Coordinates of C-alpha atoms and ligand atoms in Angstrom, one line a residue:
X1 CA -224.5 4.8 0.6
X2 CA -221.9 5.0 -2.2
X3 CA -218.2 5.5 -1.4
X4 CA -215.9 7.8 -3.5
X5 CA -212.3 9.0 -3.6
X6 CA -212.6 12.6 -2.4
X7 CA -208.9 13.7 -2.3
X8 CA -205.5 12.4 -3.4
X9 CA -201.8 13.1 -2.5
X10 CA -198.5 11.5 -3.2
X11 CA -194.9 11.8 -2.2
X12 CA -191.7 10.4 -3.7
X13 CA -188.3 11.1 -2.2
X14 CA -186.1 13.7 -3.9
X15 CA -183.1 11.5 -4.7
X16 CA -183.3 10.2 -8.4
X17 CA -181.4 7.1 -9.5
X18 CA -181.2 6.8 -13.3
X19 CA -180.3 3.5 -14.9
X20 CA -176.9 4.7 -15.3
X21 CA -176.4 4.4 -11.5
X22 CA -176.8 0.6 -11.9
X23 CA -174.5 0.5 -14.9
X24 CA -171.7 1.7 -12.5
X25 CA -172.5 -0.9 -9.9
X26 CA -173.9 -4.0 -11.6
X27 CA -173.5 -6.0 -14.9
X28 CA -176.4 -4.2 -16.6
X29 CA -177.1 -1.5 -19.1
X30 CA -179.5 1.4 -19.5
X31 CA -180.6 -0.2 -22.9
X32 CA -181.4 -3.5 -21.2
X33 CA -183.4 -2.0 -18.4
X34 CA -185.4 0.4 -20.6
X35 CA -186.1 -2.3 -23.3
X36 CA -187.0 -5.1 -20.8
X37 CA -188.9 -3.0 -18.2
X38 CA -189.7 0.5 -19.5
X39 CA -188.0 2.0 -16.4
X40 CA -185.7 5.0 -16.8
X41 CA -185.2 6.1 -13.2
X42 CA -186.6 5.6 -9.7
X43 CA -186.4 7.3 -6.3
X44 CA -184.7 5.9 -3.2
X45 CA -185.1 7.4 0.2
X46 CA -181.8 8.2 1.9
X47 CA -183.3 8.0 5.4
X48 CA -186.5 7.3 7.1
X49 CA -189.2 4.6 7.0
X50 CA -192.3 3.9 5.0
X51 CA -194.4 6.0 7.4
X52 CA -192.1 9.0 6.5
X53 CA -193.1 8.6 2.9
X54 CA -196.7 8.4 3.8
X55 CA -196.9 11.4 6.1
X56 CA -196.2 14.2 3.5
X57 CA -198.6 12.4 0.9
X58 CA -201.3 12.2 3.6
X59 CA -200.8 15.8 4.5
X60 CA -201.2 16.9 0.8
X61 CA -204.3 14.7 0.5
X62 CA -206.0 16.1 3.6
X63 CA -205.0 19.8 2.7
X64 CA -206.5 19.3 -0.6
X65 CA -209.8 18.2 1.0
X66 CA -209.5 21.0 3.5
X67 CA -209.9 18.8 6.5
X68 CA -207.6 18.2 9.5
X69 CA -206.1 14.9 10.4
X70 CA -208.5 14.8 13.5
X71 CA -211.4 14.3 11.0
X72 CA -210.0 10.9 9.8
X73 CA -211.9 7.9 11.2
X74 CA -209.6 5.1 10.0
X75 CA -206.1 4.9 8.6
X76 CA -205.3 1.8 6.4
X77 CA -201.7 1.3 5.2
X78 CA -201.2 -1.1 2.4
X79 CA -197.5 -2.1 2.4
X80 CA -195.0 -4.9 2.2
X81 CA -192.3 -2.8 3.9
X82 CA -193.8 -1.8 7.2
X83 CA -191.7 0.3 9.5
X84 CA -191.5 -2.7 11.8
X85 CA -193.3 -6.0 12.1
X86 CA -194.9 -4.6 15.2
X87 CA -196.7 -2.3 15.8
X88 CA -198.5 -1.5 12.6
X89 CA -197.3 1.2 10.3
X90 CA -200.9 2.6 10.5
X91 CA -200.4 3.3 14.2
X92 CA -197.1 5.1 13.5
X93 CA -198.7 7.2 10.7
X94 CA -201.7 8.0 13.0
X95 CA -199.3 9.5 15.6
X96 CA -197.0 11.3 13.1
X97 CA -200.0 12.8 11.3
X98 CA -202.0 13.7 14.4
X99 CA -205.0 11.7 13.3
X100 CA -206.0 11.4 17.0
X101 CA -209.5 10.2 16.4
X102 CA -208.6 7.3 13.9
X103 CA -208.1 3.7 14.4
X104 CA -206.6 1.6 11.7
X105 CA -204.4 -1.3 10.5
X106 CA -201.9 -2.5 7.9
X107 CA -203.0 -4.6 5.0
X108 CA -200.6 -7.1 3.3
X109 CA -201.2 -7.8 -0.3
X110 CA -197.9 -6.6 -1.9
X111 CA -198.6 -4.9 -5.3
X112 CA -202.4 -5.5 -5.0
X113 CA -202.5 -3.8 -1.5
X114 CA -203.9 -0.5 -2.7
X115 CA -206.8 -2.2 -4.7
X116 CA -207.6 -4.6 -1.8
X117 CA -207.4 -1.6 0.6
X118 CA -209.8 0.4 -1.6
X119 CA -212.3 -2.5 -1.4
X120 CA -212.1 -2.5 2.4
X121 CA -212.4 1.3 2.6
X122 CA -215.4 1.2 0.3
X123 CA -217.2 -1.3 2.4
X124 CA -216.5 0.6 5.5
X125 CA -218.1 3.7 4.1
X126 CA -221.0 1.9 2.5
X127 CA -221.8 0.1 5.8
X128 CA -221.6 3.3 7.8
X129 CA -218.7 1.9 9.9
X130 CA -216.5 5.0 9.0
X131 CA -217.2 8.4 7.5
X132 CA -213.6 9.0 6.3
X133 CA -210.9 6.5 5.6
X134 CA -207.4 7.5 4.8
X135 CA -206.0 4.8 2.5
X136 CA -202.2 4.8 2.1
X137 CA -200.3 2.7 -0.4
X138 CA -196.6 2.9 0.3
X139 CA -193.4 1.1 0.1
X140 CA -189.7 1.8 0.8
X141 CA -188.5 -1.1 -1.4
X142 CA -184.9 0.1 -1.1
X143 CA -185.1 -1.5 2.4
X144 CA -185.7 -5.0 1.1
X145 CA -184.1 -5.1 -2.3
X146 CA -180.7 -6.7 -2.8
X147 CA -178.5 -4.1 -4.3
X148 CA -176.2 -6.9 -5.7
X149 CA -179.0 -8.7 -7.6
X150 CA -179.3 -7.2 -11.0
X151 CA -182.5 -9.1 -11.7
X152 CA -184.5 -7.3 -9.0
X153 CA -182.3 -4.1 -8.0
X154 CA -183.3 -2.3 -11.2
X155 CA -187.0 -2.9 -10.8
X156 CA -188.2 -1.2 -7.7
X157 CA -188.5 2.3 -6.2
X158 CA -189.7 4.1 -3.0
X159 CA -193.0 6.2 -2.8
X160 CA -196.3 6.8 -1.3
X161 CA -199.8 7.6 -2.6
X162 CA -202.8 8.4 -0.4
X163 CA -206.5 8.8 -1.0
X164 CA -209.4 9.8 1.2
X165 CA -212.5 7.7 0.8
X166 CA -215.8 9.2 1.9
X167 CA -219.5 9.1 1.0
X168 CA -220.2 10.2 -2.5
X169 CA -222.3 13.4 -3.0
X170 CA -223.7 11.9 -6.2
X171 CA -224.9 8.2 -6.1
X172 CA -224.1 7.7 -9.7
X173 CA -220.4 8.4 -9.1
X174 CA -217.8 6.7 -6.9
X175 CA -216.6 3.2 -6.4
X176 CA -219.0 0.9 -8.2
X177 CA -217.6 -2.6 -8.2
X178 CA -214.6 -4.8 -7.6
X179 CA -213.1 -8.2 -8.5
X180 CA -210.4 -9.8 -6.3
X181 CA -208.5 -13.0 -6.8
X182 CA -205.8 -14.9 -4.9
X183 CA -203.7 -17.9 -5.8
X184 CA -201.4 -19.0 -2.9
X185 CA -199.6 -21.4 -5.2
X186 CA -197.5 -18.3 -6.1
X187 CA -195.9 -18.1 -2.6
X188 CA -192.4 -18.5 -3.5
X189 CA -192.4 -16.9 -7.0
X190 CA -192.0 -13.5 -5.3
X191 CA -191.1 -13.6 -1.6
X192 CA -188.7 -12.5 1.1
X193 CA -187.5 -15.9 2.6
X194 CA -186.6 -14.8 6.1
X195 CA -187.6 -12.3 8.9
X196 CA -191.1 -13.7 9.5
X197 CA -192.3 -16.6 11.8
X198 CA -191.5 -19.2 9.2
X199 CA -187.8 -18.3 9.3
X200 CA -186.9 -15.9 12.0
X201 CA -183.9 -13.7 11.6
X202 CA -180.6 -15.4 12.4
X203 CA -177.0 -15.1 11.6
X204 CA -177.5 -17.7 8.9
X205 CA -180.4 -15.7 7.3
X206 CA -178.3 -12.5 7.2
X207 CA -175.2 -14.2 5.9
X208 CA -177.3 -15.9 3.1
X209 CA -179.0 -12.6 2.2
X210 CA -182.4 -14.1 2.9
X211 CA -184.1 -10.8 4.0
X212 CA -184.2 -9.5 0.5
X213 CA -186.8 -9.9 -2.2
X214 CA -186.3 -13.1 -4.3
X215 CA -188.2 -13.3 -7.6
X216 CA -188.7 -15.8 -10.5
X217 CA -189.1 -12.9 -13.0
X218 CA -190.4 -14.8 -16.0
X219 CA -192.9 -16.8 -13.9
X220 CA -194.2 -13.6 -12.3
X221 CA -194.3 -11.9 -15.6
X222 CA -196.5 -14.7 -17.2
X223 CA -198.8 -14.8 -14.1
X224 CA -199.2 -11.1 -14.1
X225 CA -200.2 -10.7 -17.7
X226 CA -202.8 -13.4 -17.4
X227 CA -204.0 -12.4 -13.8
X228 CA -204.3 -8.7 -14.5
X229 CA -206.2 -9.3 -17.8
X230 CA -208.5 -11.8 -16.2
X231 CA -209.7 -9.5 -13.2
X232 CA -210.0 -6.6 -15.7
X233 CA -212.0 -8.6 -18.3
X234 CA -214.2 -9.9 -15.4
X235 CA -215.0 -6.4 -14.1
X236 CA -215.8 -5.1 -17.6
X237 CA -218.1 -8.0 -18.3
X238 CA -219.9 -7.8 -14.9
X239 CA -220.6 -4.1 -15.5
X240 CA -221.5 -4.5 -19.2
X241 CA -218.7 -2.3 -20.2
X242 CA -217.0 -2.2 -23.7
X243 CA -213.3 -1.1 -23.8
X244 CA -214.4 2.2 -25.4
X245 CA -216.4 3.1 -22.3
X246 CA -213.2 3.2 -20.2
X247 CA -211.7 6.7 -20.0
X248 CA -208.6 5.5 -18.1
X249 CA -207.0 2.2 -17.1
X250 CA -204.8 2.6 -14.1
X251 CA -202.7 -0.5 -13.9
X252 CA -200.1 -1.5 -11.4
X253 CA -196.7 -0.4 -12.6
X254 CA -194.3 -3.3 -12.6
X255 CA -193.2 -3.7 -16.2
X256 CA -194.2 -1.7 -19.3
X257 CA -194.4 -4.9 -21.3
X258 CA -196.9 -6.4 -18.8
X259 CA -199.0 -3.2 -19.1
X260 CA -198.8 -3.3 -22.9
X261 CA -199.8 -6.9 -23.0
X262 CA -202.8 -6.4 -20.7
X263 CA -203.9 -3.2 -22.6
X264 CA -203.7 -5.1 -25.9
X265 CA -205.8 -8.1 -24.6
X266 CA -208.4 -5.5 -23.4
X267 CA -208.2 -3.4 -26.7
X268 CA -207.4 -0.2 -24.7
X269 CA -205.0 2.1 -26.4
X270 CA -202.0 3.3 -24.5
X271 CA -203.2 6.9 -24.6
X272 CA -205.8 5.9 -22.1
X273 CA -203.5 4.1 -19.8
X274 CA -201.9 5.8 -16.8
X275 CA -198.2 5.2 -17.1
X276 CA -195.4 6.6 -14.8
X277 CA -193.2 3.6 -14.2
X278 CA -190.6 5.2 -16.4
X279 CA -190.0 7.8 -13.6
X280 CA -190.6 5.7 -10.5
X281 CA -190.1 2.0 -11.2
X282 CA -192.3 -0.4 -9.3
X283 CA -193.3 1.3 -6.0
X284 CA -195.5 -1.8 -5.1
X285 CA -198.5 -0.6 -3.1
X286 CA -197.9 3.0 -4.1
X287 CA -198.0 2.7 -7.9
X288 CA -201.8 3.1 -8.4
X289 CA -202.4 5.8 -5.8
X290 CA -199.4 7.9 -7.1
X291 CA -200.8 7.5 -10.6
X292 CA -204.3 8.6 -9.4
X293 CA -202.8 11.6 -7.6
X294 CA -200.6 12.8 -10.5
X295 CA -203.4 12.5 -13.0
X296 CA -205.8 14.2 -10.7
X297 CA -203.3 17.1 -10.0
X298 CA -202.8 17.5 -13.8
X299 CA -206.6 17.7 -14.3
X300 CA -206.6 14.7 -16.6
X301 CA -209.6 13.0 -14.9
X302 CA -213.0 14.5 -15.7
X303 CA -215.9 14.1 -13.3
X304 CA -217.8 11.0 -14.3
X305 CA -214.9 9.4 -16.1
X306 CA -215.2 5.6 -16.0
X307 CA -211.9 4.3 -14.6
X308 CA -210.6 0.8 -14.0
X309 CA -207.8 0.1 -11.5
X310 CA -205.9 -3.2 -12.0
X311 CA -203.2 -4.8 -9.9
X312 CA -201.3 -8.0 -9.6
X313 CA -198.7 -9.0 -7.1
X314 CA -197.0 -11.4 -4.7
X315 CA -199.2 -14.1 -3.2
X316 CA -200.3 -14.2 -6.0
X317 CA -202.9 -11.5 -5.5
X318 CA -204.9 -9.7 -8.2
X319 CA -207.6 -7.1 -8.0
X320 CA -209.6 -4.7 -10.1
X321 CA -211.8 -1.8 -9.1
X322 CA -214.4 0.0 -11.3
X323 CA -215.2 3.5 -10.4
X324 CA -216.6 6.8 -11.8
X325 CA -214.4 9.7 -11.0
X326 CA -216.2 11.9 -8.3
X327 CA -213.8 14.8 -7.9
X328 CA -213.9 18.2 -9.8
X329 CA -210.9 19.2 -11.8
X330 CA -208.4 21.1 -9.6
Ligands
COA401 N1 -179.4 -6.4 -16.8 C1 -179.1 -7.3 -17.7 N2 -179.4 -8.5 -17.8 C2 -180.3 -9.0 -16.9 C3 -180.8 -8.2 -15.9 C4 -180.4 -6.8 -15.8 N3 -180.7 -6.0 -14.8 N4 -181.6 -8.9 -15.1 C5 -181.7 -10.1 -15.7 N5 -180.8 -10.2 -16.7 C6 -180.6 -11.3 -17.6 C7 -180.8 -12.7 -16.9 O1 -179.8 -13.0 -16.1 C8 -181.0 -13.5 -18.1 O2 -179.8 -13.9 -18.6 P1 -179.5 -15.4 -19.1 O3 -180.5 -15.5 -20.2 O4 -178.1 -15.4 -19.4 O5 -179.8 -16.2 -18.0 C9 -181.6 -12.6 -19.2 O6 -181.4 -11.2 -18.7 C10 -183.1 -12.8 -19.4 O7 -183.7 -12.9 -18.1 P2 -185.2 -13.0 -17.9 O8 -185.5 -13.0 -16.5 O9 -185.7 -14.1 -18.8 O10 -185.6 -11.6 -18.5 P3 -187.0 -11.1 -18.8 O11 -187.1 -10.6 -20.2 O12 -188.1 -12.0 -18.3 O13 -187.1 -9.8 -17.9 C11 -187.8 -9.1 -15.7 C12 -186.8 -9.8 -16.5 C13 -187.6 -9.3 -14.2 C14 -187.8 -7.6 -16.1 C15 -189.3 -9.6 -16.0 O14 -189.2 -11.1 -15.9 C16 -190.3 -9.1 -15.2 O15 -190.6 -7.9 -15.3 N6 -191.0 -9.9 -14.4 C17 -192.1 -9.5 -13.6 C18 -191.6 -8.7 -12.5 C19 -192.6 -8.1 -11.7 O16 -193.6 -7.5 -12.2 N7 -192.5 -8.1 -10.3 C20 -193.4 -7.4 -9.5 C21 -194.7 -8.1 -9.1 S1 -196.0 -7.5 -10.0

């Protein structure tokens, strides 16, 4: 049995924070942020948790497919900003959504979370373990970003993207292959030092701002270009694909210069690259499903289009999925 994405939905909070907002609060400029990252604005949620970003995205996804939450077999939430350490955000989404027949779990792979989750969802459908998997990629990064650190504060945003994965009607379409890598040597290049079992929350950890994202930007930048290009080249080679066969490359949206460098290495023109980080910044596990949902809503994917998703993130983690678009234009 072949698995396919059969519905999409996304949600971003309404409050827009242009680069000018940071010019007022930090030693930075709109020109620096735009030229070094490609980001013009992002959304931050004023209230609520990651599950509150997911629920409206999931409702739109299920409405688009015309099924009720009760028809979902499994909820997977890819996130690095769970509502709480325990229980899983998937359990909270299940309740808020009314997906009363679903089981589910969270998946931690930071910016590669959606791609890893899509591999898991695909295997569940292929094996017959589930008929419908609601795969959510969502992060409320404003809850873990240090507003006083100009090197990270400007990069991230809040958002959620959701897809439904079910059996494909046409065996020639759907999710065809994947390549996933991991290199744990990257542990501290991008991490949140405290709050887990290695360093539980304490007065010291709060005073020393250790519950925020800490990043070695240039190291992550170099690793991201190489790592994303590697998984993408590997999947093209394995499937005997030339760059001209690819209708769309959907890369994780962290930095426009990373995306441009990867696209250049692959020989894919930017007119065939899904790009929305100018509007949302890096929404971590949400970037790829928000891109899929926006492009699908706009009718930019044609049935049968060969699409490659590519991600790189903390861990280090990297992953690529090759699929042929199985949905009709809206
Ligand atoms: N405004 C102005 N200057 C800033 C700044 C900001 N918001 N953030 C950093 N700088 C400064 C640095 O302090 C540094 O100054 P110095 O030379 O006096 O020390 C200078 O800009 C260059 O810093 P550097 O980190 O080398 O810049 P960069 O060109 O590598 O860009 C990132 C920084 C963070 C945009 C870039 O490294 C990046 O995108 N890395 C990957 C991030 C990522 O993708 N993370 C998610 C995981 S996929």
